[in-house]
Amino acid sequence: MSIYTDILKQFWGYSEFRPLQDEIVESAGNGIDTLALMPTGGGKSITFQVPALAKEGICLVITPLIALMNDQVAHLKSRNIKALAIHSGMTRNEISIALDNCVFGDFKFLYLSPERLMTELFRVRVQQMNVNLVAVDEAHCISQWGYDFRPSYLEISKLRELLPEVPVVALTATATPRVAKDIIEKLAFGKPHILKMSFERKNLLYMVRKTEDKYREVLKISQKVDGTGVIYVRNRRKTKEVAELLQGNGLSATHYHAGLKYEHRLQKQKEWQSGKIRIMVSTNAFGMGIDKPDVRFVLHFDLPDSPEAYFQEAGRAGRDGKKAWAVLLYNQADKRQVEQRIDVNFPGFAEIREIYNALFNYLQVPVGAGKGMSFDFILGDFLSRNKYNALVVASALNILSREGYLDITDEINNPSRMHFTIGRDELYRFQVGNPEFDAFIKLLLRSYTGLFSQYVAFDEATLARRAKITRDRVYQYLKKLARLKVISYIPKKQNPVVTLMEERLDQKNIHLSADRYKFRKERFCERIGEMLEYADNDHKCRGQFLLTYFGERDAKRCGQCDVCRSGEKVIETGKEKGVTRTALLKVLGDAPLDLDGLVDRLGDEEELVRLLEELQEEGRVVRGDDLRFVLR
Ligand code: ADP
């Protein structure tokens, strides 16, 4: 057994690596910069955690998914691995203590969100740390070509300058070949080592249902397919509408979107996860970090923005390897709506500037101030004071963030945290002098460890239960101790955070690059265009379509999607081998084409020439004066 399998067994209890995991682990362990492409659920985390555990020092993990950071840290802690996280939802003091612990403590993993990389505080401390590996999760975020570009990811190249000897492992579940190339360049890989797992999902049945009545179709499919499902719709109103339709027909369903209260959402998620509720009707706010293996269908009511988003969301079905359905509903109205969607996603410059101004007024930041500061940001509250369309605001903030003015996180689920700001001896004297706090302090010390050296997450309700007092009483104790400067106490909250990367500028000084705007708009149109083609097309296998998009040139037909099943209509396209007679006849049946045109449509020139000769000999095809082949 290698040292890596020992670690896998010791900390996770797994006896072997999954395909490709071991290669990534070996590569990272040998200090080689590695790009790993693996579909979600493939087991990416372990591939950097195991080699990092095999070495002295600490591993930096960069991820934009703040919502999942706490889970990951908790997961590692539960396996007796010391880990912590820093992100913009934390106070400066809290971050400072955490960084100190990374320098002086024996922590093995530091999770951090990319916008932290630019801070002076981080830059100074990171050079004092013994960093053994940098893991870049969601690495596609570094590429402007990708669907989820984040400028703060570009800071990672500067991190490399600070840590020139430290190897990098970049991981992603959604990279087209162009994005993969870009990742390697932006991360300045020495000798690029790419390890890619096939994105083929054999048990997933891709379907496109063309229907004028999506509501009827959604009901029909929900009735027909047994088991747990997710239905994705584009707006919040529809989540409720569709859920009510299903409920009205006796099906177990509920709705979910980011506008619902946190507790409410948690409850719904739990009920769905446990199987108490069968169908979740949701916006794309649902699903991240959810690992439910037995989802039998994922249905998209509306067209997703990109194949990347579709592959991720549809891919939540059938993790258990058993048959599952990925269905997209589609009709001509979707095509028209795409135009509108482009407009909403790309508001005019004047409107973006106006929203920028409204945002800073709302946050009460004067011109010339605010650089590096973070603020809670509740979109609903902002909108209640400013009459903008929610989607346009989201797009404007997105563009401002891509232009490097600000950074906006997903909702951060921040538990309450505290630590003692005085030492043990002083605390003892305080207890003696203030006996009314004695029992409560003893309870704290019994319940949590590490309170003197770091902020520790805790739960007021648990303390209340243990002390047999009300939650409010616990809260009062904590407030008082904080006021007396015995503890530092940060109550829990759940909301997105906006970090200002630059100070507030006068509106007219906001520079928005027309070139970048145009570039992004074109890429957006390209991706949504691919999605339209996916839905519209009735000749290319759906699985193959997606795999080709992700650069798998030799992908085979899946044999089970709606296109494959419609027999004759199936054409193998791309440059792959095996263009068939039927396919060729079908294409020529639509219109005469010359050889170039046929190669474009069907690929495999050699095989085409052979088939054309055969068909000409048989007299089924003739070649006209304009060199086009015509069916007779
Ligand atoms: P990803 O980040 O690729 O979506 P995760 O790292 O979250 O995937 O892993 C998905 C699941 O697979 C987790 O529950 C993880 O514990 C499990 N897993 C990963 N590697 C192995 C392995 N070698 N053997 C068994 N289970 C594994």
Coordinates of N, CA, C and O in Angstrom, one line a residue, residues 16 18 64 90 144 158 206 237 256 301 347 349 377 383 395 431 436 442 492 535 541 549 552 576:
E16 N -10.0 2.1 -1.4 CA -9.2 2.4 -2.7 C -9.7 3.7 -3.3 O -10.8 4.2 -3.0
R18 N -10.9 6.1 -6.4 CA -11.7 5.9 -7.6 C -10.8 6.1 -8.9 O -9.7 6.7 -8.7
P64 N -14.8 29.7 -4.6 CA -15.7 30.8 -4.6 C -17.0 30.4 -3.8 O -17.8 31.3 -3.5
M90 N -16.5 37.3 7.3 CA -15.9 37.3 8.7 C -15.3 38.7 9.0 O -15.0 39.5 8.1
Q144 N -11.9 33.9 -18.8 CA -12.9 34.8 -19.4 C -13.8 34.1 -20.4 O -14.8 34.5 -20.8
K158 N -0.8 36.0 -8.9 CA 0.1 36.8 -8.0 C 0.5 35.9 -6.8 O 1.6 36.0 -6.3
Y206 N -30.9 11.4 -21.5 CA -31.2 12.8 -21.9 C -32.4 12.8 -22.8 O -32.5 12.1 -23.8
R237 N -41.6 33.1 -9.1 CA -43.0 32.9 -9.1 C -43.4 31.6 -9.6 O -44.3 30.9 -9.1
Y256 N -38.9 26.2 -3.9 CA -37.6 26.7 -3.3 C -37.0 27.8 -4.1 O -36.9 27.7 -5.3
F301 N -37.7 23.2 -16.9 CA -38.9 23.8 -17.5 C -38.5 24.8 -18.5 O -39.2 25.0 -19.5
P347 N -27.4 44.9 -19.5 CA -28.0 46.3 -19.4 C -27.0 47.3 -20.0 O -25.8 47.0 -20.1
F349 N -24.7 50.7 -20.4 CA -23.7 51.3 -19.5 C -24.3 52.3 -18.5 O -24.0 52.4 -17.4
F377 N -25.4 42.3 2.1 CA -26.2 42.8 1.0 C -27.5 41.9 0.8 O -27.4 40.8 0.4
L383 N -33.9 46.4 -3.3 CA -34.9 46.7 -4.3 C -36.1 47.4 -3.7 O -36.8 48.1 -4.5
S395 N -27.6 41.4 -12.9 CA -26.7 41.5 -14.1 C -25.7 42.6 -13.9 O -24.5 42.5 -14.2
Q431 N -14.2 35.3 36.9 CA -15.2 34.5 37.5 C -15.4 34.6 39.0 O -16.5 34.7 39.5
E436 N -22.0 35.7 39.2 CA -23.2 35.4 38.5 C -22.9 34.9 37.1 O -23.8 34.3 36.4
K442 N -18.4 28.3 32.8 CA -18.0 26.9 32.9 C -18.6 26.1 31.8 O -18.0 25.2 31.3
K492 N -25.0 34.9 14.7 CA -25.1 34.3 13.3 C -25.9 35.1 12.4 O -26.7 35.9 12.8
A535 N -31.4 21.8 -27.9 CA -32.8 21.6 -27.8 C -33.4 21.4 -29.1 O -34.3 20.5 -29.3
C541 N -27.0 12.8 -31.2 CA -27.2 12.2 -29.8 C -27.0 13.2 -28.8 O -26.0 14.0 -28.8
Y549 N -19.2 19.1 -26.7 CA -19.0 20.4 -26.2 C -17.8 20.5 -25.2 O -17.1 21.5 -25.1
E552 N -14.8 16.0 -25.7 CA -14.6 14.6 -25.9 C -15.0 14.2 -27.4 O -16.1 13.9 -27.7
E576 N -15.8 12.2 -35.6 CA -15.7 10.9 -35.1 C -15.9 9.9 -36.3 O -16.4 10.2 -37.3

